[in-house]
Amino acid sequence: MYRGRMPRSKGDHEARRRDVSAAVWHVMATRGFAGLTLRAVAAELGATTGLLTHYFPTKRALVEYALDLLEQRTLSRPRREAGQGLAAFRDALLDILPLTPEAVDSNRVWVSSWDAALSDPALSADYARKYAQGRERLRARVAAAQDLGELPRGDPAQIAAGAQSFVLGLVVQALIDPATFTPERQVELLDGYLAALAGGGS
Amino acid sequence: MYRGRMPRSKGDHEARRRDVSAAVWHVMATRGFAGLTLRAVAAELGATTGLLTHYFPTKRALVEYALDLLEQRTLSRPRREAGQGLAAFRDALLDILPLTPEAVDSNRVWVSSWDAALSDPALSADYARKYAQGRERLRARVAAAQDLGELPRGDPAQIAAGAQSFVLGLVVQALIDPATFTPERQVELLDGYLAALAGGGS
DNA sequence: ACATTGACACAACAAGTGTTGTGCAACAAG
DNA sequence: CTTGTTGCACAACACTTGTTGTGTCAATGT
């Protein structure tokens, strides 16, 4: 006996894949990477596992697609771009922090996936590449700020790497202890860091 | 038919529990939290799952014991204590970084457990508490450095929180991309950070 | 109107999981 | 030597997991 819901019309294959991926995203954000099971995703979607295997041959393919989509969405999200030089550098760092609920979810997924990434050399290398790209973007902004005289001279790549570490650690702290690391506190800490970089005023 | 190995003599119950926990530790460091299975631990130990259930009623108890032991061992490990003031602050931060293979393993286990911690409010609160303790210890060292005039005035708690974020992010980067973030590079980045804190010299 | 095809539900599968129970060996106490 | 007790192997358990196959509905092309 068939008691399924009305299926989608044809032709929106890719759109449906994104729907599925969104469900994956939500399950990961709430239950963590370890709690990411096909049946949980299906339940989140109000469907069965048959739907999932229809759109993705294997679980790994599903997760990879979801992570790629997350990265792509992260890259194309609306960014702050209020200023130039040091302000632009600050904006880029603020964009990483979990200051909004959506950003919290994204970072949550991110951190959760580290466990799997550290056990899988291929994934690990992929992550290393993505972080290196992020560092390169930061480096360009550091150099621009230096040209404007807003940051002291010094290897911009090293400054970028340090700033990336700083916000990355801040992300982790904010996720684990959101009560202490409120959005205001995060911004405060970041500004303190930038002030120290700029030259040590109080 | 019984073909078991020679069992230990009696009375070393707690010692055997630590052996088991060491195996847990190793499995977590190599296969990640997701790969931590009772049979994997048993195999690592050259035993069966029956041994594990003999010493621990449930898997959760086993993991909790292993994590507690990790924390305890981390707290009681030999620490650098070369100097005072800013040097002591630096030493405390260096102690966190994965500069040695053992420290890499410890941090590896740590990062792996974040996934589970973020999905479990109780664990999450526990981690938040531990991090807060670490911050408090750092705060004391910051204050001491300020008293010596080696660090400029400013809220020592905020400086400690920032430094903790910095090293924490550096830990993650070093684990994911050890080729880029070699021990020397890590120390270099940390010293750059401290130099910026101290007042912005190149 | 009919055939085809895409979109799923549903059930079953093998493999792996944590857990439980039974039983044997070695030690310790009487 | 007997008798308990500890330390563990071994096997079976109920369950969850990813995966596969089959069947049925709705949409589409002809």
Coordinates of C-alpha atoms (C1' of nucleotides) in Angstrom, one line a residue:
Chain A
M1 CA 0.0 0.0 0.0
Y2 CA 1.3 3.4 -0.9
R3 CA 0.6 6.2 1.5
G4 CA 3.4 8.6 0.5
R5 CA 3.0 12.4 0.2
M6 CA 2.6 14.1 -3.1
P7 CA 6.0 14.1 -4.8
R8 CA 7.5 17.1 -6.3
S9 CA 7.0 17.8 -10.0
K10 CA 9.8 16.7 -12.2
G11 CA 12.8 18.6 -13.3
D12 CA 13.8 20.2 -10.0
H13 CA 16.3 17.6 -9.2
E14 CA 19.0 20.0 -8.1
A15 CA 16.6 22.1 -6.0
R16 CA 15.6 18.9 -4.2
R17 CA 19.2 18.1 -3.6
R18 CA 19.6 21.4 -1.9
D19 CA 16.5 20.8 0.2
V20 CA 18.0 17.5 1.4
S21 CA 21.3 19.2 2.1
A22 CA 19.5 21.8 4.2
A23 CA 18.1 19.0 6.3
V24 CA 21.5 17.5 6.7
W25 CA 22.8 20.9 7.7
H26 CA 20.1 21.3 10.4
V27 CA 20.6 17.8 11.8
M28 CA 24.4 18.4 12.0
A29 CA 23.8 21.7 13.8
T30 CA 21.5 20.2 16.4
R31 CA 22.8 16.7 16.9
G32 CA 26.4 17.1 15.8
F33 CA 28.3 15.1 13.2
A34 CA 28.0 11.9 15.2
G35 CA 24.3 12.2 15.3
L36 CA 24.0 12.7 11.6
T37 CA 22.2 9.6 10.4
L38 CA 20.3 9.0 7.2
R39 CA 17.1 8.3 9.2
A40 CA 17.4 11.5 11.2
V41 CA 17.8 13.5 8.0
A42 CA 14.8 11.7 6.4
A43 CA 12.7 12.4 9.5
E44 CA 13.8 16.1 9.4
L45 CA 12.6 16.1 5.9
G46 CA 9.4 14.2 6.6
A47 CA 10.5 11.4 4.3
T48 CA 12.2 8.1 4.3
T49 CA 15.7 7.0 3.6
G50 CA 14.6 5.9 0.2
L51 CA 14.4 9.6 -0.8
L52 CA 18.0 10.1 0.3
T53 CA 19.4 7.2 -1.6
H54 CA 17.5 8.4 -4.6
Y55 CA 19.3 11.7 -4.7
F56 CA 22.7 10.6 -3.3
P57 CA 24.3 7.2 -4.0
T58 CA 26.0 7.1 -0.6
K59 CA 26.1 8.9 2.7
R60 CA 29.6 10.2 2.0
A61 CA 28.4 11.8 -1.2
L62 CA 25.5 13.4 0.8
V63 CA 27.8 14.8 3.4
E64 CA 30.3 16.1 0.9
Y65 CA 27.6 17.8 -1.0
A66 CA 26.3 19.4 2.2
L67 CA 29.7 20.6 3.2
D68 CA 30.4 22.0 -0.2
L69 CA 27.1 23.8 -0.1
L70 CA 28.0 25.2 3.3
E71 CA 31.3 26.5 2.0
Q72 CA 29.7 27.9 -1.1
R73 CA 27.0 29.6 0.9
T74 CA 29.6 30.9 3.3
L75 CA 31.6 32.4 0.5
S76 CA 28.6 34.0 -1.2
R77 CA 26.8 35.3 1.9
P78 CA 26.3 39.0 2.4
R79 CA 29.4 40.4 3.8
R80 CA 30.2 43.6 5.7
E81 CA 32.2 45.9 3.6
A82 CA 31.9 49.1 5.4
G83 CA 35.4 50.4 5.1
Q84 CA 38.8 50.1 3.8
G85 CA 42.2 49.2 5.2
L86 CA 42.0 48.2 8.9
A87 CA 38.2 48.5 8.9
A88 CA 37.9 46.0 6.0
F89 CA 40.3 43.6 7.8
R90 CA 38.0 43.9 10.9
D91 CA 34.9 43.2 8.8
A92 CA 36.4 40.1 7.4
L93 CA 37.1 38.8 10.9
L94 CA 33.7 39.8 12.1
D95 CA 32.2 37.8 9.2
I96 CA 33.7 34.6 10.7
L97 CA 32.5 35.0 14.2
P98 CA 29.2 33.4 15.3
L99 CA 27.4 36.6 15.9
T100 CA 24.1 35.6 14.5
P101 CA 22.1 32.4 14.9
E102 CA 22.8 31.4 11.4
A103 CA 26.5 31.9 11.8
V104 CA 26.3 29.9 15.0
D105 CA 24.8 27.0 13.1
S106 CA 27.4 27.3 10.4
N107 CA 30.3 27.3 12.8
R108 CA 28.6 24.5 14.7
V109 CA 28.7 22.3 11.7
W110 CA 32.2 23.4 11.0
V111 CA 33.5 22.4 14.4
S112 CA 31.6 19.2 14.4
S113 CA 33.2 18.2 11.2
W114 CA 36.7 18.6 12.6
D115 CA 36.5 15.2 14.2
A116 CA 36.0 13.4 11.0
A117 CA 38.4 15.7 9.2
L118 CA 41.3 14.9 11.6
S119 CA 40.8 11.1 11.0
D120 CA 40.6 11.4 7.3
P121 CA 43.8 12.6 5.6
A122 CA 41.9 13.6 2.4
L123 CA 39.4 15.7 4.3
S124 CA 42.1 17.1 6.4
A125 CA 44.1 18.2 3.4
D126 CA 40.9 19.8 2.0
Y127 CA 40.4 21.8 5.1
A128 CA 44.0 22.9 5.2
R129 CA 43.6 24.2 1.7
K130 CA 40.4 26.1 2.5
Y131 CA 42.0 27.7 5.6
A132 CA 45.0 28.6 3.5
Q133 CA 42.7 30.4 1.1
G134 CA 41.1 32.3 4.0
R135 CA 44.5 33.3 5.2
E136 CA 45.5 34.6 1.8
R137 CA 42.4 36.8 1.7
L138 CA 43.2 38.1 5.1
R139 CA 46.8 38.7 4.1
A140 CA 45.7 41.0 1.3
R141 CA 43.6 43.1 3.7
V142 CA 46.5 43.3 6.2
A143 CA 48.8 44.5 3.4
A144 CA 46.2 47.1 2.4
A145 CA 45.9 48.3 6.0
Q146 CA 49.7 48.5 6.2
D147 CA 49.8 50.6 3.1
L148 CA 47.4 53.0 4.7
G149 CA 49.6 53.1 7.8
E150 CA 46.9 51.7 10.0
L151 CA 48.9 48.6 10.9
P152 CA 52.6 48.6 11.6
R153 CA 55.0 46.9 9.2
G154 CA 55.7 43.2 9.6
D155 CA 55.1 40.1 7.6
P156 CA 51.4 40.4 6.6
A157 CA 51.1 36.7 6.2
Q158 CA 52.1 36.1 9.8
I159 CA 49.7 38.8 11.0
A160 CA 46.9 37.2 8.9
A161 CA 47.7 33.7 10.3
G162 CA 47.7 35.1 13.8
A163 CA 44.3 36.8 13.3
Q164 CA 42.9 33.7 11.8
S165 CA 43.9 31.7 14.8
F166 CA 42.5 34.3 17.1
V167 CA 39.0 34.3 15.6
L168 CA 39.0 30.5 15.2
G169 CA 39.7 30.1 18.8
L170 CA 37.1 32.7 19.6
V171 CA 34.6 30.7 17.5
V172 CA 35.2 27.6 19.6
Q173 CA 34.9 29.4 22.9
A174 CA 31.7 31.1 21.8
L175 CA 30.2 27.8 20.8
I176 CA 31.1 26.0 23.9
D177 CA 30.4 28.8 26.3
P178 CA 27.9 31.2 24.6
A179 CA 26.8 32.7 27.9
T180 CA 30.3 34.1 28.5
F181 CA 31.2 34.8 25.0
T182 CA 28.2 36.8 23.9
P183 CA 28.3 38.6 20.5
E184 CA 29.2 41.9 22.3
R185 CA 32.0 40.2 24.2
Q186 CA 33.3 38.6 21.0
V187 CA 33.4 42.0 19.3
E188 CA 35.1 43.5 22.3
L189 CA 37.8 40.8 22.3
L190 CA 38.4 41.2 18.6
D191 CA 38.7 44.9 18.9
G192 CA 41.1 44.5 21.8
Y193 CA 43.2 42.2 19.6
L194 CA 43.1 44.7 16.7
A195 CA 44.1 47.5 19.0
A196 CA 47.1 45.6 20.2
L197 CA 48.1 44.9 16.6
A198 CA 47.7 48.5 15.7
G199 CA 50.1 49.6 18.2
G200 CA 49.2 49.0 21.8
G201 CA 46.9 51.8 22.9
S202 CA 44.6 50.9 25.7
Chain B
M1 CA 37.5 -24.0 25.7
Y2 CA 39.4 -21.3 27.4
R3 CA 42.3 -19.8 25.6
G4 CA 42.7 -16.5 27.3
R5 CA 46.0 -14.9 28.2
M6 CA 47.3 -14.9 31.6
P7 CA 45.2 -12.6 33.7
R8 CA 46.7 -10.0 36.0
S9 CA 47.1 -10.7 39.6
K10 CA 44.5 -9.3 41.9
G11 CA 44.4 -6.0 43.6
D12 CA 45.5 -3.7 40.8
H13 CA 42.0 -2.8 39.8
E14 CA 42.6 0.9 39.5
A15 CA 45.9 0.4 37.6
R16 CA 44.1 -1.8 35.1
R17 CA 41.5 0.9 34.7
R18 CA 44.2 3.3 33.7
D19 CA 45.6 0.8 31.2
V20 CA 42.2 0.6 29.6
S21 CA 41.9 4.4 29.6
A22 CA 45.2 4.6 27.9
A23 CA 43.9 2.4 25.1
V24 CA 40.9 4.6 24.8
W25 CA 43.1 7.6 24.6
H26 CA 45.1 6.0 21.8
V27 CA 42.1 4.9 19.8
M28 CA 40.7 8.4 20.1
A29 CA 43.9 10.0 19.0
T30 CA 44.2 7.8 15.9
R31 CA 40.6 7.2 14.8
G32 CA 38.8 10.1 16.3
F33 CA 35.9 10.2 18.6
A34 CA 33.6 8.7 16.0
G35 CA 35.9 5.7 15.6
L36 CA 36.0 5.1 19.3
T37 CA 34.4 1.7 19.7
L38 CA 34.6 -0.8 22.4
R39 CA 35.9 -3.5 20.1
A40 CA 38.6 -1.1 18.9
V41 CA 39.7 -0.4 22.4
A42 CA 39.7 -4.1 23.2
A43 CA 41.7 -4.9 20.2
E44 CA 44.2 -2.1 21.1
L45 CA 44.5 -3.8 24.4
G46 CA 44.7 -7.3 23.0
A47 CA 41.6 -8.3 24.9
T48 CA 37.9 -8.6 24.3
T49 CA 35.0 -6.4 25.2
G50 CA 34.3 -8.5 28.2
L51 CA 37.3 -6.9 29.9
L52 CA 36.0 -3.5 29.3
T53 CA 32.6 -4.2 30.7
H54 CA 34.2 -5.8 33.6
Y55 CA 35.9 -2.5 34.6
F56 CA 33.4 -0.1 33.3
P57 CA 29.6 -0.5 33.5
T58 CA 28.9 1.4 30.3
K59 CA 30.7 3.1 27.5
R60 CA 29.9 6.5 28.7
A61 CA 31.5 5.8 32.0
L62 CA 34.6 4.6 30.2
V63 CA 34.8 7.7 28.1
E64 CA 34.2 10.0 31.0
Y65 CA 36.9 8.3 33.0
A66 CA 39.3 8.6 30.1
L67 CA 38.6 12.3 29.6
D68 CA 39.0 12.9 33.3
L69 CA 42.3 11.1 33.3
L70 CA 43.4 13.2 30.3
E71 CA 42.5 16.4 32.1
Q72 CA 44.2 15.3 35.3
R73 CA 47.3 14.2 33.4
T74 CA 47.3 17.5 31.6
L75 CA 47.2 19.4 34.8
S76 CA 49.9 17.4 36.5
R77 CA 52.3 17.2 33.5
P78 CA 55.7 18.7 33.8
R79 CA 55.4 22.4 33.0
R80 CA 57.8 24.9 31.8
E81 CA 58.4 27.4 34.5
A82 CA 61.5 29.2 33.4
G83 CA 60.6 32.7 34.3
Q84 CA 58.3 35.2 35.9
G85 CA 55.9 37.8 34.6
L86 CA 55.6 37.8 30.9
A87 CA 57.9 34.8 30.5
A88 CA 55.6 32.8 32.8
F89 CA 52.6 33.8 30.8
R90 CA 54.4 32.7 27.6
D91 CA 55.3 29.4 29.2
A92 CA 51.7 28.7 30.2
L93 CA 50.6 29.4 26.6
L94 CA 53.4 27.2 25.2
D95 CA 52.2 24.4 27.4
I96 CA 48.9 24.3 25.6
L97 CA 50.3 24.2 22.0
P98 CA 50.9 20.8 20.3
L99 CA 54.6 21.1 20.1
T100 CA 55.4 17.5 21.0
P101 CA 53.9 14.3 19.7
E102 CA 52.2 13.6 23.1
A103 CA 50.8 17.1 23.1
V104 CA 49.5 16.5 19.6
D105 CA 47.7 13.4 20.8
S106 CA 46.2 15.2 23.7
N107 CA 44.9 18.1 21.6
R108 CA 43.7 15.7 19.0
V109 CA 41.6 13.9 21.6
W110 CA 40.4 17.3 22.8
V111 CA 39.3 18.6 19.5
S112 CA 37.6 15.3 18.7
S113 CA 35.5 15.5 21.8
W114 CA 34.1 18.9 20.9
D115 CA 31.6 17.3 18.6
A116 CA 30.1 15.3 21.3
A117 CA 30.4 18.2 23.8
L118 CA 28.5 20.6 21.6
S119 CA 25.6 18.2 21.4
D120 CA 25.5 17.4 25.0
P121 CA 24.6 20.3 27.3
A122 CA 26.1 18.6 30.4
L123 CA 29.4 18.0 28.7
S124 CA 29.3 21.4 27.2
A125 CA 28.9 23.0 30.6
D126 CA 31.7 20.9 31.9
Y127 CA 34.0 22.1 29.2
A128 CA 33.0 25.7 29.7
R129 CA 33.9 25.4 33.3
K130 CA 37.3 23.9 32.5
Y131 CA 38.1 26.6 30.0
A132 CA 37.0 29.2 32.6
Q133 CA 39.5 27.7 35.0
G134 CA 42.2 27.9 32.4
R135 CA 41.4 31.6 31.8
E136 CA 41.6 32.3 35.5
R137 CA 45.1 30.9 35.7
L138 CA 46.1 32.9 32.7
R139 CA 44.6 36.0 34.2
A140 CA 46.8 35.7 37.2
R141 CA 49.9 35.5 35.1
V142 CA 48.8 38.5 33.0
A143 CA 48.3 40.5 36.2
A144 CA 51.7 39.5 37.4
A145 CA 53.3 40.6 34.1
Q146 CA 51.4 43.9 34.3
D147 CA 52.7 44.5 37.8
L148 CA 56.2 44.0 36.5
G149 CA 55.5 46.5 33.8
E150 CA 56.0 43.9 31.0
L151 CA 52.4 44.2 29.8
P152 CA 50.5 47.5 29.5
R153 CA 47.5 48.1 31.7
G154 CA 44.1 46.9 30.7
D155 CA 41.6 44.3 31.9
P156 CA 43.8 41.2 32.6
A157 CA 40.7 39.0 32.3
Q158 CA 40.2 40.2 28.7
I159 CA 43.8 39.8 27.8
A160 CA 43.7 36.3 29.2
A161 CA 40.6 35.4 27.2
G162 CA 42.1 36.8 24.1
A163 CA 45.3 34.8 24.6
Q164 CA 43.3 31.7 25.3
S165 CA 41.4 32.1 22.0
F166 CA 44.6 32.7 20.2
V167 CA 46.3 29.5 21.3
L168 CA 43.1 27.5 21.0
G169 CA 42.8 28.6 17.4
L170 CA 46.4 27.9 16.8
V171 CA 45.9 24.4 18.2
V172 CA 43.2 23.7 15.7
Q173 CA 45.3 25.0 12.8
A174 CA 48.3 23.0 13.8
L175 CA 46.3 19.8 14.0
I176 CA 44.6 20.3 10.6
D177 CA 47.6 21.6 8.8
P178 CA 50.7 20.4 10.7
A179 CA 52.9 21.0 7.6
T180 CA 52.3 24.7 7.7
F181 CA 52.0 25.1 11.4
T182 CA 55.2 23.4 12.5
P183 CA 56.3 23.8 16.1
E184 CA 58.7 26.6 15.2
R185 CA 56.0 28.4 13.3
Q186 CA 53.6 28.1 16.2
V187 CA 56.1 29.6 18.6
E188 CA 56.9 32.3 16.1
L189 CA 53.2 33.2 15.8
L190 CA 52.7 33.1 19.6
D191 CA 55.7 35.4 20.1
G192 CA 54.4 37.8 17.5
Y193 CA 51.1 37.9 19.4
L194 CA 52.9 38.5 22.7
A195 CA 55.0 41.2 21.1
A196 CA 51.9 43.0 19.9
L197 CA 50.4 42.7 23.3
A198 CA 53.5 44.1 25.0
G199 CA 53.4 47.2 22.9
G200 CA 53.7 46.8 19.2
G201 CA 57.4 46.5 18.4
S202 CA 58.2 44.6 15.2
Chain C
dA1 C1' -5.2 7.0 -24.3
dC2 C1' -1.0 5.0 -23.6
dA3 C1' 3.8 4.2 -22.4
dT4 C1' 7.6 5.9 -20.1
dT5 C1' 10.0 7.8 -16.6
dG6 C1' 11.0 10.2 -12.4
dA7 C1' 10.1 10.3 -7.4
dC8 C1' 9.5 8.3 -3.8
dA9 C1' 7.7 4.6 0.2
dC10 C1' 8.5 0.4 2.1
dA11 C1' 10.7 -3.7 3.5
dA12 C1' 14.6 -6.3 4.0
dC13 C1' 19.6 -6.8 4.4
dA14 C1' 24.3 -7.4 6.3
dA15 C1' 27.4 -5.2 9.2
dG16 C1' 28.6 -3.0 13.3
dT17 C1' 27.2 -1.2 17.8
dG18 C1' 26.8 -1.4 23.2
dT19 C1' 25.2 -4.6 26.5
dT20 C1' 24.3 -8.9 29.0
dG21 C1' 24.9 -13.6 30.5
dT22 C1' 27.5 -17.7 31.2
dG23 C1' 31.5 -20.2 32.2
dC24 C1' 36.3 -21.2 32.8
dA25 C1' 40.9 -20.2 34.8
dA26 C1' 43.8 -18.4 38.4
dC27 C1' 44.4 -16.6 42.7
dA28 C1' 43.2 -16.1 47.9
dA29 C1' 41.3 -17.5 52.3
dG30 C1' 39.7 -21.2 55.4
Chain D
dC1 C1' 42.2 -29.5 49.7
dT2 C1' 38.1 -27.0 49.5
dT3 C1' 35.7 -22.9 48.7
dG4 C1' 34.9 -18.5 47.4
dT5 C1' 36.2 -14.5 44.5
dT6 C1' 38.4 -12.0 40.9
dG7 C1' 39.6 -11.5 35.9
dC8 C1' 38.4 -12.2 31.9
dA9 C1' 36.9 -14.9 27.3
dC10 C1' 33.2 -16.0 24.6
dA11 C1' 28.8 -16.0 22.6
dA12 C1' 24.5 -14.1 22.1
dC13 C1' 21.3 -10.2 22.5
dA14 C1' 18.7 -6.2 20.7
dC15 C1' 19.4 -2.4 18.2
dT16 C1' 21.1 1.0 14.9
dT17 C1' 23.5 1.9 10.9
dG18 C1' 24.1 2.4 5.6
dT19 C1' 22.6 0.1 1.6
dT20 C1' 19.8 -2.4 -1.8
dG21 C1' 15.7 -4.0 -4.1
dT22 C1' 11.0 -3.8 -5.4
dG23 C1' 6.8 -1.7 -6.0
dT24 C1' 3.6 2.2 -6.7
dC25 C1' 2.1 6.7 -7.5
dA26 C1' 2.2 11.0 -10.3
dA27 C1' 3.9 13.6 -14.0
dT28 C1' 5.3 13.8 -18.7
dG29 C1' 5.9 12.7 -23.7
dT30 C1' 3.6 10.8 -27.7

